[in-house]
GROMACS .gro file of C-alpha atoms in nm:
model
  339
    1MET     CA    1  -0.016  -0.026   0.047
    2ALA     CA    2   0.131   0.355  -0.059
    3PRO     CA    3   0.251   0.552   0.273
    4SER     CA    4   0.013   0.734   0.425
    5SER     CA    5   0.269   0.918   0.700
    6GLY     CA    6   0.479   1.131   0.404
    7PRO     CA    7   0.700   1.064   0.141
    8LYS     CA    8   1.035   0.930   0.200
    9VAL     CA    9   1.209   1.114  -0.068
   10VAL     CA   10   1.088   1.501  -0.203
   11VAL     CA   11   1.193   1.622  -0.522
   12TRP     CA   12   1.244   2.007  -0.506
   13ASP     CA   13   1.264   2.156  -0.894
   14THR     CA   14   1.389   2.498  -0.751
   15THR     CA   15   1.410   2.666  -1.075
   16TYR     CA   16   1.348   2.605  -1.422
   17ALA     CA   17   1.647   2.852  -1.564
   18CYS     CA   18   1.921   2.620  -1.733
   19PRO     CA   19   2.215   2.689  -1.967
   20LEU     CA   20   2.129   2.357  -2.117
   21ARG     CA   21   1.858   2.240  -2.386
   22CYS     CA   22   1.864   1.873  -2.300
   23VAL     CA   23   1.660   1.692  -2.616
   24HIS     CA   24   1.482   1.529  -2.281
   25CYS     CA   25   1.408   1.752  -2.064
   26TYR     CA   26   1.113   1.640  -1.816
   27SER     CA   27   1.064   1.982  -1.720
   28GLU     CA   28   1.158   2.171  -2.047
   29SER     CA   29   1.364   2.391  -1.852
   30GLY     CA   30   1.575   2.679  -2.034
   31ARG     CA   31   1.259   2.702  -2.227
   32ARG     CA   32   1.013   2.845  -2.009
   33PRO     CA   33   0.964   3.081  -1.762
   34HIS     CA   34   1.176   2.990  -1.446
   35ARG     CA   35   0.914   3.023  -1.171
   36GLN     CA   36   1.213   3.084  -0.893
   37LEU     CA   37   1.071   3.200  -0.565
   38SER     CA   38   1.213   3.448  -0.352
   39PRO     CA   39   1.488   3.370  -0.111
   40GLU     CA   40   1.229   3.422   0.170
   41ASP     CA   41   0.970   3.221  -0.031
   42MET     CA   42   1.165   2.967  -0.023
   43VAL     CA   43   1.250   2.934   0.285
   44THR     CA   44   0.844   2.898   0.372
   45VAL     CA   45   0.875   2.575   0.156
   46VAL     CA   46   1.163   2.406   0.253
   47ASP     CA   47   1.024   2.461   0.621
   48ARG     CA   48   0.732   2.271   0.463
   49ILE     CA   49   0.919   2.032   0.335
   50ILE     CA   50   1.122   1.953   0.628
   51GLU     CA   51   0.810   1.903   0.792
   52LEU     CA   52   0.748   1.652   0.566
   53ARG     CA   53   1.043   1.421   0.764
   54PRO     CA   54   1.144   1.287   0.430
   55SER     CA   55   1.474   1.072   0.428
   56LEU     CA   56   1.643   1.246   0.102
   57VAL     CA   57   1.524   1.591  -0.038
   58ASP     CA   58   1.715   1.664  -0.406
   59LEU     CA   59   1.739   2.001  -0.533
   60THR     CA   60   1.698   1.958  -0.905
   61GLY     CA   61   1.591   2.214  -1.193
   62GLY     CA   62   1.676   2.327  -1.439
   63GLU     CA   63   2.020   2.426  -1.289
   64PRO     CA   64   1.996   2.461  -0.898
   65LEU     CA   65   2.325   2.638  -0.893
   66LEU     CA   66   2.178   2.894  -1.070
   67VAL     CA   67   1.970   2.991  -0.707
   68ASN     CA   68   2.064   3.227  -0.499
   69GLY     CA   69   2.114   3.079  -0.141
   70ILE     CA   70   2.059   2.719  -0.243
   71THR     CA   71   2.365   2.576  -0.051
   72ASP     CA   72   2.182   2.789   0.218
   73ILE     CA   73   1.860   2.570   0.135
   74ALA     CA   74   2.021   2.293   0.180
   75ALA     CA   75   2.210   2.337   0.480
   76ARG     CA   76   1.874   2.417   0.613
   77ILE     CA   77   1.755   2.029   0.502
   78ARG     CA   78   2.097   1.896   0.684
   79ASP     CA   79   2.013   2.055   1.010
   80ALA     CA   80   1.667   1.920   0.978
   81GLY     CA   81   1.829   1.570   0.947
   82SER     CA   82   1.721   1.472   0.613
   83SER     CA   83   1.992   1.450   0.343
   84PRO     CA   84   2.024   1.723   0.057
   85ALA     CA   85   2.160   1.644  -0.281
   86ILE     CA   86   2.211   1.927  -0.574
   87TYR     CA   87   2.206   1.787  -0.913
   88THR     CA   88   2.347   1.984  -1.155
   89GLY     CA   89   2.466   1.995  -1.520
   90GLY     CA   90   2.828   2.155  -1.393
   91TRP     CA   91   2.816   2.446  -1.647
   92PRO     CA   92   2.755   2.715  -1.401
   93LEU     CA   93   3.003   2.560  -1.127
   94ARG     CA   94   3.322   2.770  -1.047
   95ALA     CA   95   3.575   2.703  -0.781
   96SER     CA   96   3.452   3.038  -0.591
   97MET     CA   97   3.119   2.785  -0.499
   98LEU     CA   98   3.288   2.494  -0.364
   99PRO     CA   99   3.341   2.629   0.000
  100ALA     CA  100   2.962   2.710   0.030
  101LEU     CA  101   2.957   2.360  -0.121
  102ALA     CA  102   3.144   2.216   0.169
  103ARG     CA  103   2.988   2.405   0.450
  104CYS     CA  104   2.632   2.273   0.311
  105GLY     CA  105   2.651   1.927   0.379
  106SER     CA  106   2.528   1.830   0.016
  107ARG     CA  107   2.604   1.579  -0.174
  108VAL     CA  108   2.697   1.713  -0.563
  109ILE     CA  109   2.532   1.470  -0.818
  110VAL     CA  110   2.672   1.622  -1.192
  111SER     CA  111   2.489   1.520  -1.501
  112VAL     CA  112   2.679   1.353  -1.784
  113ASP     CA  113   2.457   1.194  -2.092
  114GLY     CA  114   2.780   1.043  -2.272
  115PRO     CA  115   3.128   0.942  -2.189
  116ASP     CA  116   3.287   1.200  -2.477
  117ALA     CA  117   3.153   1.540  -2.624
  118ALA     CA  118   2.985   1.415  -2.910
  119THR     CA  119   2.714   1.226  -2.747
  120HIS     CA  120   2.669   1.451  -2.440
  121ASP     CA  121   2.677   1.762  -2.646
  122ARG     CA  122   2.403   1.668  -2.834
  123ILE     CA  123   2.197   1.520  -2.608
  124ARG     CA  124   2.213   1.819  -2.367
  125GLY     CA  125   2.172   2.069  -2.658
  126ARG     CA  126   2.448   2.309  -2.580
  127ALA     CA  127   2.849   2.276  -2.776
  128GLY     CA  128   3.096   2.255  -2.506
  129SER     CA  129   2.825   2.128  -2.188
  130PHE     CA  130   3.083   1.807  -2.189
  131ASP     CA  131   3.366   2.024  -2.142
  132ARG     CA  132   3.231   2.243  -1.841
  133ALA     CA  133   3.106   1.876  -1.705
  134MET     CA  134   3.428   1.740  -1.671
  135ALA     CA  135   3.602   2.069  -1.540
  136ALA     CA  136   3.302   2.030  -1.245
  137LEU     CA  137   3.358   1.678  -1.170
  138SER     CA  138   3.749   1.795  -1.171
  139MET     CA  139   3.696   2.068  -0.957
  140LEU     CA  140   3.480   1.865  -0.662
  141ASP     CA  141   3.753   1.596  -0.729
  142ALA     CA  142   4.048   1.843  -0.632
  143ASP     CA  143   3.850   1.988  -0.323
  144GLY     CA  144   3.812   1.642  -0.172
  145SER     CA  145   3.565   1.810   0.078
  146ILE     CA  146   3.251   1.739  -0.111
  147PRO     CA  147   3.124   1.373  -0.216
  148PHE     CA  148   3.009   1.395  -0.558
  149GLY     CA  149   2.879   1.150  -0.832
  150ILE     CA  150   2.761   1.115  -1.163
  151ASP     CA  151   2.419   1.091  -1.299
  152SER     CA  152   2.300   0.949  -1.665
  153THR     CA  153   2.015   0.931  -1.807
  154VAL     CA  154   2.021   0.639  -2.110
  155MET     CA  155   1.827   0.618  -2.425
  156ARG     CA  156   1.913   0.450  -2.769
  157GLY     CA  157   2.118   0.718  -2.840
  158ASN     CA  158   2.418   0.622  -2.569
  159ILE     CA  159   2.346   0.286  -2.422
  160ASP     CA  160   2.613   0.131  -2.586
  161ALA     CA  161   2.832   0.376  -2.476
  162LEU     CA  162   2.803   0.301  -2.076
  163PRO     CA  163   3.101   0.080  -2.042
  164ARG     CA  164   3.318   0.382  -2.153
  165PHE     CA  165   3.158   0.551  -1.838
  166CYS     CA  166   3.356   0.298  -1.626
  167THR     CA  167   3.630   0.276  -1.843
  168GLU     CA  168   3.730   0.625  -1.900
  169ILE     CA  169   3.556   0.891  -1.681
  170ALA     CA  170   3.547   0.680  -1.346
  171PRO     CA  171   3.919   0.653  -1.360
  172ARG     CA  172   3.966   1.021  -1.439
  173PHE     CA  173   3.852   1.154  -1.118
  174PRO     CA  174   3.974   0.938  -0.795
  175ARG     CA  175   3.729   1.041  -0.549
  176LEU     CA  176   3.476   0.981  -0.748
  177ARG     CA  177   3.268   0.776  -0.553
  178ARG     CA  178   2.895   0.635  -0.741
  179ILE     CA  179   2.794   0.627  -1.080
  180SER     CA  180   2.394   0.591  -1.149
  181PHE     CA  181   2.247   0.537  -1.526
  182LYS     CA  182   1.907   0.582  -1.499
  183GLY     CA  183   1.635   0.454  -1.814
  184VAL     CA  184   1.487   0.749  -1.987
  185ALA     CA  185   1.106   0.812  -1.896
  186PRO     CA  186   0.862   0.979  -2.112
  187VAL     CA  187   0.786   1.212  -1.915
  188GLY     CA  188   0.798   1.609  -2.042
  189LEU     CA  189   0.994   1.628  -2.377
  190ALA     CA  190   1.045   1.257  -2.321
  191SER     CA  191   0.715   1.194  -2.394
  192ARG     CA  192   0.675   1.298  -2.743
  193MET     CA  193   0.580   1.011  -2.960
  194SER     CA  194   0.923   1.173  -3.190
  195PHE     CA  195   1.112   1.099  -2.937
  196ALA     CA  196   0.967   0.768  -2.800
  197ASP     CA  197   0.984   0.624  -3.180
  198ALA     CA  198   1.344   0.720  -3.162
  199GLU     CA  199   1.502   0.735  -2.812
  200LEU     CA  200   1.292   0.594  -2.565
  201LEU     CA  201   1.468   0.236  -2.490
  202THR     CA  202   1.295  -0.074  -2.643
  203ASP     CA  203   1.170  -0.341  -2.425
  204GLU     CA  204   1.406  -0.575  -2.496
  205GLN     CA  205   1.661  -0.325  -2.429
  206ILE     CA  206   1.508  -0.240  -2.106
  207ALA     CA  207   1.495  -0.589  -1.973
  208GLU     CA  208   1.836  -0.638  -2.072
  209PHE     CA  209   1.940  -0.278  -1.925
  210GLY     CA  210   1.736  -0.432  -1.593
  211SER     CA  211   1.904  -0.744  -1.564
  212PRO     CA  212   2.190  -0.798  -1.290
  213GLU     CA  213   2.390  -0.906  -1.531
  214PHE     CA  214   2.376  -0.588  -1.733
  215ALA     CA  215   2.486  -0.428  -1.405
  216GLY     CA  216   2.758  -0.662  -1.340
  217ARG     CA  217   2.928  -0.635  -1.644
  218LEU     CA  218   2.935  -0.272  -1.581
  219ARG     CA  219   3.048  -0.313  -1.257
  220ALA     CA  220   3.362  -0.507  -1.355
  221LEU     CA  221   3.478  -0.288  -1.546
  222ALA     CA  222   3.485   0.052  -1.323
  223PRO     CA  223   3.761   0.109  -1.033
  224ASP     CA  224   3.672  -0.080  -0.752
  225THR     CA  225   3.589   0.230  -0.534
  226VAL     CA  226   3.299   0.354  -0.740
  227HIS     CA  227   2.947   0.190  -0.695
  228ILE     CA  228   2.762   0.157  -1.009
  229ASP     CA  229   2.386   0.188  -0.982
  230VAL     CA  230   2.165   0.055  -1.284
  231GLU     CA  231   1.771   0.224  -1.239
  232THR     CA  232   1.544   0.115  -1.546
  233ASN     CA  233   1.315   0.329  -1.366
  234LEU     CA  234   0.995   0.173  -1.414
  235GLY     CA  235   0.926   0.242  -1.069
  236ILE     CA  236   0.791   0.594  -1.146
  237ARG     CA  237   0.526   0.479  -1.395
  238MET     CA  238   0.339   0.449  -1.043
  239LEU     CA  239   0.114   0.172  -1.209
  240PRO     CA  240  -0.210   0.097  -0.986
  241SER     CA  241  -0.113  -0.276  -0.885
  242ALA     CA  242   0.250  -0.128  -0.776
  243ARG     CA  243   0.180   0.037  -0.459
  244ASP     CA  244   0.519  -0.045  -0.347
  245ALA     CA  245   0.724   0.139  -0.617
  246SER     CA  246   0.950   0.420  -0.575
  247GLY     CA  247   0.701   0.666  -0.711
  248PHE     CA  248   0.475   0.650  -0.450
  249GLU     CA  249   0.748   0.735  -0.201
  250THR     CA  250   0.832   1.030  -0.337
  251MET     CA  251   0.717   1.408  -0.354
  252PHE     CA  252   0.766   1.608  -0.650
  253VAL     CA  253   0.784   1.990  -0.624
  254GLU     CA  254   0.774   2.253  -0.880
  255PRO     CA  255   0.988   2.558  -0.866
  256ASP     CA  256   0.698   2.803  -0.714
  257GLY     CA  257   0.624   2.531  -0.436
  258ASP     CA  258   0.332   2.380  -0.649
  259VAL     CA  259   0.302   1.990  -0.552
  260ARG     CA  260   0.251   1.752  -0.883
  261GLY     CA  261  -0.021   1.525  -0.774
  262MET     CA  262   0.158   1.275  -0.934
  263THR     CA  263   0.619   1.228  -0.927
  264VAL     CA  264   0.640   1.305  -1.305
  265TYR     CA  265   0.312   1.366  -1.441
  266GLU     CA  266   0.144   1.722  -1.526
  267GLY     CA  267  -0.127   1.876  -1.256
  268THR     CA  268  -0.061   1.993  -0.951
  269VAL     CA  269  -0.303   1.945  -0.606
  270GLY     CA  270  -0.200   2.276  -0.416
  271SER     CA  271   0.120   2.488  -0.294
  272LEU     CA  272   0.361   2.491  -0.010
  273LEU     CA  273   0.312   2.834   0.014
  274ARG     CA  274   0.007   2.843   0.151
  275GLU     CA  275  -0.089   2.469   0.279
  276PRO     CA  276   0.104   2.201   0.526
  277GLY     CA  277   0.294   1.923   0.324
  278SER     CA  278   0.079   1.684   0.485
  279VAL     CA  279  -0.247   1.803   0.364
  280LEU     CA  280  -0.103   1.794  -0.008
  281TRP     CA  281   0.007   1.440   0.042
  282GLN     CA  282  -0.312   1.286   0.096
  283ARG     CA  283  -0.439   1.490  -0.168
  284CYS     CA  284  -0.058   1.311  -0.414
  285MET     CA  285  -0.287   0.966  -0.275
  286GLN     CA  286  -0.614   1.046  -0.380
  287ARG     CA  287  -0.475   1.107  -0.721
  288TRP     CA  288  -0.318   0.816  -0.729
  289ASP     CA  289  -0.677   0.670  -0.684
  290ASP     CA  290  -0.868   0.878  -0.962
  291PRO     CA  291  -1.044   0.668  -1.193
  292PHE     CA  292  -0.836   0.886  -1.490
  293VAL     CA  293  -0.561   0.761  -1.352
  294VAL     CA  294  -0.638   0.387  -1.264
  295GLU     CA  295  -0.758   0.371  -1.621
  296ALA     CA  296  -0.476   0.495  -1.825
  297LEU     CA  297  -0.233   0.336  -1.657
  298SER     CA  298  -0.357  -0.033  -1.635
  299SER     CA  299  -0.324  -0.088  -1.949
  300VAL     CA  300   0.036  -0.006  -1.969
  301ARG     CA  301   0.276  -0.329  -2.055
  302THR     CA  302   0.509  -0.173  -2.277
  303MET     CA  303   0.750   0.147  -2.274
  304ARG     CA  304   0.534   0.255  -2.575
  305ASP     CA  305   0.233   0.222  -2.362
  306TRP     CA  306   0.385   0.386  -2.065
  307SER     CA  307   0.434   0.736  -2.319
  308VAL     CA  308   0.105   0.738  -2.452
  309ALA     CA  309  -0.014   0.692  -2.105
  310ALA     CA  310   0.171   0.995  -2.000
  311ARG     CA  311   0.053   1.221  -2.254
  312ARG     CA  312  -0.301   1.128  -2.178
  313ILE     CA  313  -0.229   1.224  -1.787
  314ASP     CA  314  -0.018   1.503  -1.868
  315TYR     CA  315  -0.342   1.654  -2.070
  316HIS     CA  316  -0.600   1.559  -1.868
  317PHE     CA  317  -0.486   1.701  -1.530
  318GLY     CA  318  -0.222   1.939  -1.685
  319SER     CA  319  -0.363   2.377  -1.653
  320PRO     CA  320  -0.438   2.502  -2.002
  321GLU     CA  321  -0.084   2.690  -1.975
  322VAL     CA  322   0.023   2.318  -1.958
  323ARG     CA  323  -0.192   2.177  -2.254
  324ALA     CA  324  -0.097   2.472  -2.404
  325ARG     CA  325   0.313   2.392  -2.349
  326ILE     CA  326   0.220   2.036  -2.487
  327ASP     CA  327   0.066   2.141  -2.806
  328ALA     CA  328   0.365   2.378  -2.843
  329ARG     CA  329   0.626   2.165  -2.825
  330PRO     CA  330   0.827   2.131  -3.135
  331GLU     CA  331   0.912   1.745  -3.255
  332TYR     CA  332   1.227   1.510  -3.205
  333LEU     CA  333   1.447   1.550  -3.490
  334VAL     CA  334   1.721   1.241  -3.453
  335THR     CA  335   2.071   1.453  -3.519
  336ALA     CA  336   2.422   1.326  -3.668
  337GLY     CA  337   2.641   1.167  -3.437
  338ARG     CA  338   2.378   0.993  -3.271
  339GLY     CA  339   2.479   0.700  -3.125
   0.00000   0.00000   0.00000
């Protein structure tokens, strides 16, 4: 059954501002108003999050390192007994930021979607983004006081390159402790049918990717000091028959404090600026039992089914603004150099 006391994990997209233009971006950051709160309102939101007593709070985006006071927010989370993590594309990280990152007690997770510039920059939508990510990792490694890792979104265009993360990227950073490979989910820009047909992992690829043998092969290639995680991300589908899956443990907060009814799907249930998190969490659980949700997700068997169901849910529960954004999404075009 779904948890009743509160989420174990809170993911807060602290801003939609972003220097990158990732082809699979779930939040369409950098392409829409940033919706970032004032410092005072951010404190209100984080205090409402803290009241829920989650184990983990992920500060994401967009690019959270563009948010003034993000390390103060992370420190507030740490002091309340939860574990903060800051997810960054690495582009804005500067050496001057390292002392504050060290003091706030947050892990820093750098997103890297390819072991080379051609692959990474194509997916991340900006030339030079691979070099910036490597520079960020080098700074964190040289500093030595900030725990850091790599997060990689896996799709058809980079799945064959994953071993190179272990043999070429990991050895460059002696203090690196974790690489997480996560299957791309059909949400946000990745829910476009043109993207799903070109980049969403096939059912056969998902089966192989999620097998112990696949993870074992990657772990055998990586340095002994680096832990390799492999996640299909199928748990965030939030199927009605799988109430113990990871999606049901997570509260997702948009930059302005609005809480999504379902972790990766559009449609909010209220704002942490105006109501306690416990009230909004109850509304989330009610959303999971909504007849439209149950009908849309009960027939999901394949990755393509999931993509169709995600678009239906987003359009059904999305505001007029959300629907207009969905309608305006450009089709995904496979570019030269993929793979």
